[in-house]
XYZ file of C-alpha atoms in Angstrom:
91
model
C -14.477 -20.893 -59.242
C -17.096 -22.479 -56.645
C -16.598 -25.214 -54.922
C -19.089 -26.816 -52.058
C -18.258 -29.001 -49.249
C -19.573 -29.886 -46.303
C -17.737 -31.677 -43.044
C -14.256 -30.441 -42.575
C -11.838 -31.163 -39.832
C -11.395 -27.402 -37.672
C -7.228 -27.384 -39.026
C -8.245 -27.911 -42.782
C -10.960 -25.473 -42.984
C -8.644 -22.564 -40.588
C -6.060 -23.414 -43.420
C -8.463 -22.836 -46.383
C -10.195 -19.874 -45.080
C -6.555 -17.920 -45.320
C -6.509 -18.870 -49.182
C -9.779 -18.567 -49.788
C -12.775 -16.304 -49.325
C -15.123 -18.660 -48.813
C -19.394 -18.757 -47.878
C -20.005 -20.437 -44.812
C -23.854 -21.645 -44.289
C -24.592 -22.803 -40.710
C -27.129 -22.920 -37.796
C -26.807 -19.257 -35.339
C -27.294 -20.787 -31.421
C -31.270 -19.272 -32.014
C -31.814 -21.918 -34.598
C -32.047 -19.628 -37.963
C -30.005 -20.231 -40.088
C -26.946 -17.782 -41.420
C -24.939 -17.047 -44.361
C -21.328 -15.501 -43.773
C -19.101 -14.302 -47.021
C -15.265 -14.803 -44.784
C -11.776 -15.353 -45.266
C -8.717 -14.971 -42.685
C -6.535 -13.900 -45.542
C -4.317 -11.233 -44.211
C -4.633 -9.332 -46.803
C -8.385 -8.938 -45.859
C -8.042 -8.315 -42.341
C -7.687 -5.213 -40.175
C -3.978 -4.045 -38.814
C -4.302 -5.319 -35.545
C -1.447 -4.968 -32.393
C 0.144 -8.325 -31.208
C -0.933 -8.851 -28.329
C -1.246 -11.885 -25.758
C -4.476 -13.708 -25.198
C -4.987 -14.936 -21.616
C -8.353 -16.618 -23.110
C -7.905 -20.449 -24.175
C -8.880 -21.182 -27.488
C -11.966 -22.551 -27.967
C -11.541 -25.421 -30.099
C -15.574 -25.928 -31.025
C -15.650 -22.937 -33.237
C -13.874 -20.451 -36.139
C -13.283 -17.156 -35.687
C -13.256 -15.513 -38.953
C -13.189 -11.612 -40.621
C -16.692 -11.446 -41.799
C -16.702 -9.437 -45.331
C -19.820 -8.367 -45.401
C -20.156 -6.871 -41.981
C -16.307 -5.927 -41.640
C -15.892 -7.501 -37.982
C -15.078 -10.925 -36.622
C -17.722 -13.451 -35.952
C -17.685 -16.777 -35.145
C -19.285 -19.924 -35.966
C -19.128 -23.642 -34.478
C -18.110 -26.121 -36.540
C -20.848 -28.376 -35.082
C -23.387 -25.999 -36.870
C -22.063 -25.605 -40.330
C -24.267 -27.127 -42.562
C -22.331 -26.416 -45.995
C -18.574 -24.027 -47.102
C -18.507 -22.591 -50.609
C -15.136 -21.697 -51.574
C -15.906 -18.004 -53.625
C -12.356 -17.313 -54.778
C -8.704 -17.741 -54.057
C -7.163 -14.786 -52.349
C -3.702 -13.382 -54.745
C -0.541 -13.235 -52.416
């Protein structure tokens, strides 16, 4: 199932992205543009310690578990230009 949207509020699209892994197309701060294959589905992220982050969040931009490259990245949401939701993740 693909689905394409583009403009979401930074709450709905966090939500989605741990449902959903999802193709986010946007502008990188060079200008070119990039395609990211994501989720934040838990079951697609690395076992990671709890720890507690003395850095505020930075409301502008995402940061998402990139599938392709198996790290985090980040992208602003001023600078996405288009989300395709791939497929929902199974709980």
């Amino acid at each position: 199932m693909n689905k394409e949207f583009v403009g979401y509020d930074r709450d709905t699209l966090k939500s989605n992205l741990k449902e959903w892994i999802m193709t986010v197309f946007f502008e990188k701060k060079d200008g070119s543009l990039r395609t990211m294959r994501c989720t934040l589905a838990s079951q697609h992220l690395p076992v990671a310690e709890e720890k507690e982050s003395k850095r505020k969040e930075n409301l502008d931009t995402i940061s998402v578990w990139d599938l392709e490259n198996n790290g985090w990245r980040s992208f602003r949401l001023d600078k996405v230009k288009s989300v395709r939701y791939d497929s929902v993740v199974k709980s």
